Short mmCIF file of C-alpha atoms in Angstrom, two decimals:
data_model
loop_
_atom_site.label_atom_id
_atom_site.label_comp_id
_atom_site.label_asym_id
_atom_site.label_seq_id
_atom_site.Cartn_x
_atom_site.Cartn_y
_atom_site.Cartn_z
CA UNK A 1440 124.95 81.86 -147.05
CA UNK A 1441 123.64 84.38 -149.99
CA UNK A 1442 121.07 81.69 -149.89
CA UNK A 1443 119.85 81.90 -146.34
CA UNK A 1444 119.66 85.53 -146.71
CA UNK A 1445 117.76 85.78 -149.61
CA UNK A 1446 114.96 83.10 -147.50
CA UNK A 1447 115.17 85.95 -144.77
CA UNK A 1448 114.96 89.00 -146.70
CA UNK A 1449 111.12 87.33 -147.94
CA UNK A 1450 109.94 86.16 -144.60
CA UNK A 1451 109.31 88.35 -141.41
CA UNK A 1452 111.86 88.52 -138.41
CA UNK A 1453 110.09 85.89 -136.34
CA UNK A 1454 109.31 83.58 -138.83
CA UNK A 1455 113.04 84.24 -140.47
CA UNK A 1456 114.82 83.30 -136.99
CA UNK A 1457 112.83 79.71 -136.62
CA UNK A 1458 114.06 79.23 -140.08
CA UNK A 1459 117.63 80.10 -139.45
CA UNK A 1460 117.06 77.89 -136.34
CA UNK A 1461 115.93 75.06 -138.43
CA UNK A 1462 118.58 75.16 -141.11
CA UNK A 1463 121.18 74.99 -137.69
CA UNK A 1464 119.63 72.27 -136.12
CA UNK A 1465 119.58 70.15 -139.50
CA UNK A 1466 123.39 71.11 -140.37
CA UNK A 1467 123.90 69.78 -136.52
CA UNK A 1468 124.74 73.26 -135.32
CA UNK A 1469 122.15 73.39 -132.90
CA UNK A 1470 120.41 71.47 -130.88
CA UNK A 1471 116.47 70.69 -131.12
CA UNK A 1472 114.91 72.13 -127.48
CA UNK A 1473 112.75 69.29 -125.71
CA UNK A 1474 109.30 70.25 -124.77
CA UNK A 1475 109.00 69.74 -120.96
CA UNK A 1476 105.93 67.20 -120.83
CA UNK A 1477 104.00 67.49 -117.93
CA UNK A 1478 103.33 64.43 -115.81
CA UNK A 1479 100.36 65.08 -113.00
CA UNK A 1480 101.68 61.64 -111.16
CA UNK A 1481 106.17 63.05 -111.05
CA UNK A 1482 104.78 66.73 -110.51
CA UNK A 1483 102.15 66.82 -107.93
CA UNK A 1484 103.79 63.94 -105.85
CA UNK A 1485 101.91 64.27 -102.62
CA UNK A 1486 98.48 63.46 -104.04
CA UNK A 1487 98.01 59.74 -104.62
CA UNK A 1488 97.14 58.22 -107.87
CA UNK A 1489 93.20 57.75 -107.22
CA UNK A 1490 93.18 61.88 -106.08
CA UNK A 1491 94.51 62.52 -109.90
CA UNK A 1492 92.74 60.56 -111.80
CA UNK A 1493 89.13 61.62 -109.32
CA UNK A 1494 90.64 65.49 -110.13
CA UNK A 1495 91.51 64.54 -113.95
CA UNK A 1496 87.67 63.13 -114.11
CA UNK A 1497 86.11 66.19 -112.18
CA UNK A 1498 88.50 68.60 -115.08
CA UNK A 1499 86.94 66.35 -118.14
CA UNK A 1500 83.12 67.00 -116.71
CA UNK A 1501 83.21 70.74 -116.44
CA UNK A 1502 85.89 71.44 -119.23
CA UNK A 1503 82.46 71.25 -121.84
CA UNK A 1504 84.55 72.63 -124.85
CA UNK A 1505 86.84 69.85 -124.42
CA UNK A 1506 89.49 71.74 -125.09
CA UNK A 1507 92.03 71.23 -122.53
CA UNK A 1508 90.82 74.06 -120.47
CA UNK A 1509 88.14 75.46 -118.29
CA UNK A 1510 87.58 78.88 -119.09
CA UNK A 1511 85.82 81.63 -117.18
CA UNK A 1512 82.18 80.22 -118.06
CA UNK A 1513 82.89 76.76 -117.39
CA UNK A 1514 84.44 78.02 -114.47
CA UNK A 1515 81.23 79.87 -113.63
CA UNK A 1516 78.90 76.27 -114.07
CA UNK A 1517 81.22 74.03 -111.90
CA UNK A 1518 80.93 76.76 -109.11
CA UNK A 1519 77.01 77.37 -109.26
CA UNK A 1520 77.22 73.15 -109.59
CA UNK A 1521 78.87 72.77 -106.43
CA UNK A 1522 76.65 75.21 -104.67
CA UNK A 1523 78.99 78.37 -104.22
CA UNK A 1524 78.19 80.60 -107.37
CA UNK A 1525 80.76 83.15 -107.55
CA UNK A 1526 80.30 87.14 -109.45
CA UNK A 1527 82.35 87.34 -112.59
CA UNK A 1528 84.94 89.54 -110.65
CA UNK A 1529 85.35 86.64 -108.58
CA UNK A 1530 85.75 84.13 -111.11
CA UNK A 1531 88.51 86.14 -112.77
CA UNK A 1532 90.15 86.23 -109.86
CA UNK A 1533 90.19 82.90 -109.08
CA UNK A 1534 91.56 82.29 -112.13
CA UNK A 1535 94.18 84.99 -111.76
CA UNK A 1536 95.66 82.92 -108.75
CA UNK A 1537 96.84 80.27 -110.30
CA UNK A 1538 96.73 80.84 -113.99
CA UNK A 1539 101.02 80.42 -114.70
CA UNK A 1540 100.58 81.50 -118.39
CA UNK A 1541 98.49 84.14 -118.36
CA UNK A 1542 95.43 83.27 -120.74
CA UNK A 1543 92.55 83.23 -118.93
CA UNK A 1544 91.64 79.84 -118.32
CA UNK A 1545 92.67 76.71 -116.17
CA UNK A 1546 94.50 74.15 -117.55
CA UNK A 1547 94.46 70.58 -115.90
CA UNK A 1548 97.87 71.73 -114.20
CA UNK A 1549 96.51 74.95 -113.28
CA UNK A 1550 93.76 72.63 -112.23
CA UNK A 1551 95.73 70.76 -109.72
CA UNK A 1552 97.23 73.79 -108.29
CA UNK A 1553 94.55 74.70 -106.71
CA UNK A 1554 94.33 71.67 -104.62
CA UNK A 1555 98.08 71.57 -104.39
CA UNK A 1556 97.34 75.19 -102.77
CA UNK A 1557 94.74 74.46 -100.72
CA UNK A 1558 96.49 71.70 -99.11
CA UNK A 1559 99.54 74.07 -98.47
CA UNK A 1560 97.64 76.09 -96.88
CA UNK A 1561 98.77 78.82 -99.57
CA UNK A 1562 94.76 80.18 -100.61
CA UNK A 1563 92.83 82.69 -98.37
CA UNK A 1564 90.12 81.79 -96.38
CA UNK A 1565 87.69 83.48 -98.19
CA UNK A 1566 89.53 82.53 -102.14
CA UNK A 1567 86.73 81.09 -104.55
CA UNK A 1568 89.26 78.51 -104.94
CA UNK A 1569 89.14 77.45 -101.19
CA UNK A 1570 85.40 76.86 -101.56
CA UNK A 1571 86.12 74.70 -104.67
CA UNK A 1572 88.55 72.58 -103.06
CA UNK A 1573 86.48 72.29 -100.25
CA UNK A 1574 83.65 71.49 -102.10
CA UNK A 1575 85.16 69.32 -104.72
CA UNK A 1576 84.68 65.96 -102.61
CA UNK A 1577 88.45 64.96 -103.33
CA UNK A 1578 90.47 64.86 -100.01
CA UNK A 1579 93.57 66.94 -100.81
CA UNK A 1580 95.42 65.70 -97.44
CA UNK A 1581 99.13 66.05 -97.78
CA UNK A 1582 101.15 62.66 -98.07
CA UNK A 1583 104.82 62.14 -98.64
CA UNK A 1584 108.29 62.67 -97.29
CA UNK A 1585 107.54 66.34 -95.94
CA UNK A 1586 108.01 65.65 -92.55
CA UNK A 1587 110.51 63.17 -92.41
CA UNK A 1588 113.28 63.63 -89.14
CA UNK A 1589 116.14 62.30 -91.01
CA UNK A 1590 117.54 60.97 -94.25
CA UNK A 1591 116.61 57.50 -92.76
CA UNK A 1592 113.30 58.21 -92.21
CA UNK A 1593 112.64 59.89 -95.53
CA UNK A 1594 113.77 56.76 -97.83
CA UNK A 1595 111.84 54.58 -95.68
CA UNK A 1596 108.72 56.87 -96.07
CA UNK A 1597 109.73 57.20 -99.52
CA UNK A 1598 109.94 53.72 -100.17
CA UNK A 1599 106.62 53.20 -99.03
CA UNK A 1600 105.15 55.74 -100.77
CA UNK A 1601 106.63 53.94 -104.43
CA UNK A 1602 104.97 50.54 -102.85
CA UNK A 1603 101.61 52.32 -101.90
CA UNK A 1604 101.77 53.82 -105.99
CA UNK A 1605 102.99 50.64 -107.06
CA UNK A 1606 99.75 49.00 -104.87
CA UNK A 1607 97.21 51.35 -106.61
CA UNK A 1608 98.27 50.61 -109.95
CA UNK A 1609 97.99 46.68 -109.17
CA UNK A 1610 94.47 47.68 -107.82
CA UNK A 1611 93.58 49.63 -111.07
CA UNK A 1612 95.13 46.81 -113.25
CA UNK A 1613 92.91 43.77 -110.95
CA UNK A 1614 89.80 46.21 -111.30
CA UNK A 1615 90.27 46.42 -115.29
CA UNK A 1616 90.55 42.62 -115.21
CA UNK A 1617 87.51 41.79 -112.83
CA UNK A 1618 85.14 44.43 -115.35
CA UNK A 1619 86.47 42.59 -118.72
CA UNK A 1620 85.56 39.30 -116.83
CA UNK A 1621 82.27 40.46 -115.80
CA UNK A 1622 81.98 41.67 -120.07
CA UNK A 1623 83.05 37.79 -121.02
CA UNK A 1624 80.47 36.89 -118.78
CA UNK A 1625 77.60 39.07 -119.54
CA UNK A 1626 78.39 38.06 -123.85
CA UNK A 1627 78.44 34.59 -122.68
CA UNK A 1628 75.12 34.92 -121.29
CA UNK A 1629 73.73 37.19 -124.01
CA UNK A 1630 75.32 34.37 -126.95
CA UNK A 1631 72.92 31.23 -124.65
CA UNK A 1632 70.25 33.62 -124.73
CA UNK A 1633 70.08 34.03 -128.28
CA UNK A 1634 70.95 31.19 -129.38
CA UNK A 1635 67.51 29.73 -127.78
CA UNK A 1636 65.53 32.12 -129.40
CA UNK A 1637 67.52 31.39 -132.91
CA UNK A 1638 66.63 27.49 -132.68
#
């Protein structure tokens, strides 16, 4: 204990308490806190899996510090790219709307918020983020067990919407396979080739 308190008398109070918080969790007197990881596909069920990954490819093009983010100027190219430039006002207002943790920029679940929004019927008609949605090319229509009647109804619906996920990633997984076919192929072809030229 003397010990502990000498660690904290050097260090600052934030720094001093993660310590503290350290030393508890190794002794076993507390326990670690799990980072909540976020998963696009459990989250943002009503979009299928092809609508995430064409919004997770859209995200990747315009976030050109790839950092993780699109901030206010990358913000400002993917609107002038899409044909609706908005005033800098604007933009920070857009962001405003669905930025959760405050910093200024759009993370990829920020991202899909908008669209999650827009397809709620939760932005204003005249919201930058309405015209990017709209202009985005993605079709944001709502899917799932929403309007279900009854219990019934909603695990049947339910159901199928785990065999229509399940479907896509067979799709993905037979399109991945047909490509690295089409590679053997092409090497195949290119290995003949050469080997005439080499003789």
């Amino acid at each position: 204990e003397a010990e502990r308190g000498c660690l904290t008398a050097r260090a600052g109070a934030e720094l001093s308490a993660k310590l503290c918080r350290r030393q508890d969790i190794n002794e076993g007197a507390a326990q670690p806190r799990r980072a909540a990881v976020f998963n696009p596909y459990t989250e943002f069920k009503e979009f299928s899996r092809r609508q995430i990954k064409d919004m997770e490819r859209m995200f990747r093009l315009y976030d050109s510090g790839r950092d993780g983010y699109i901030d206010l100027m990358e913000l400002k190219l993917m609107m002038e790219k899409l044909g609706a430039p908005q005033t800098h006002l604007g933009l920070k207002n857009m962001i405003k709307e669905v930025d959760e943790d405050f910093d200024g920029k759009l993370s990829f679940r920020e991202f899909l918020l908008i669209f999650h929004k827009a397809a709620a019927g939760e932005l204003e008609e005249d919201s930058g983020l309405l015209t990017l949605a709209k202009l985005s090319e993605i079709d944001v229509s709502i899917e799932g067990v929403k309007g279900a009647k009854n219990f019934f109804e909603a695990k049947a619906q339910a159901l199928s919407s785990a065999s229509k996920f399940e479907a896509e990633i067979k799709a993905e997984q037979d399109e991945r396979k047909r490509e690295e076919e089409e590679r053997k192929h092409r090497r195949a072809a290119f290995r003949e080739l050469k080997s005439a030229f080499t003789q």
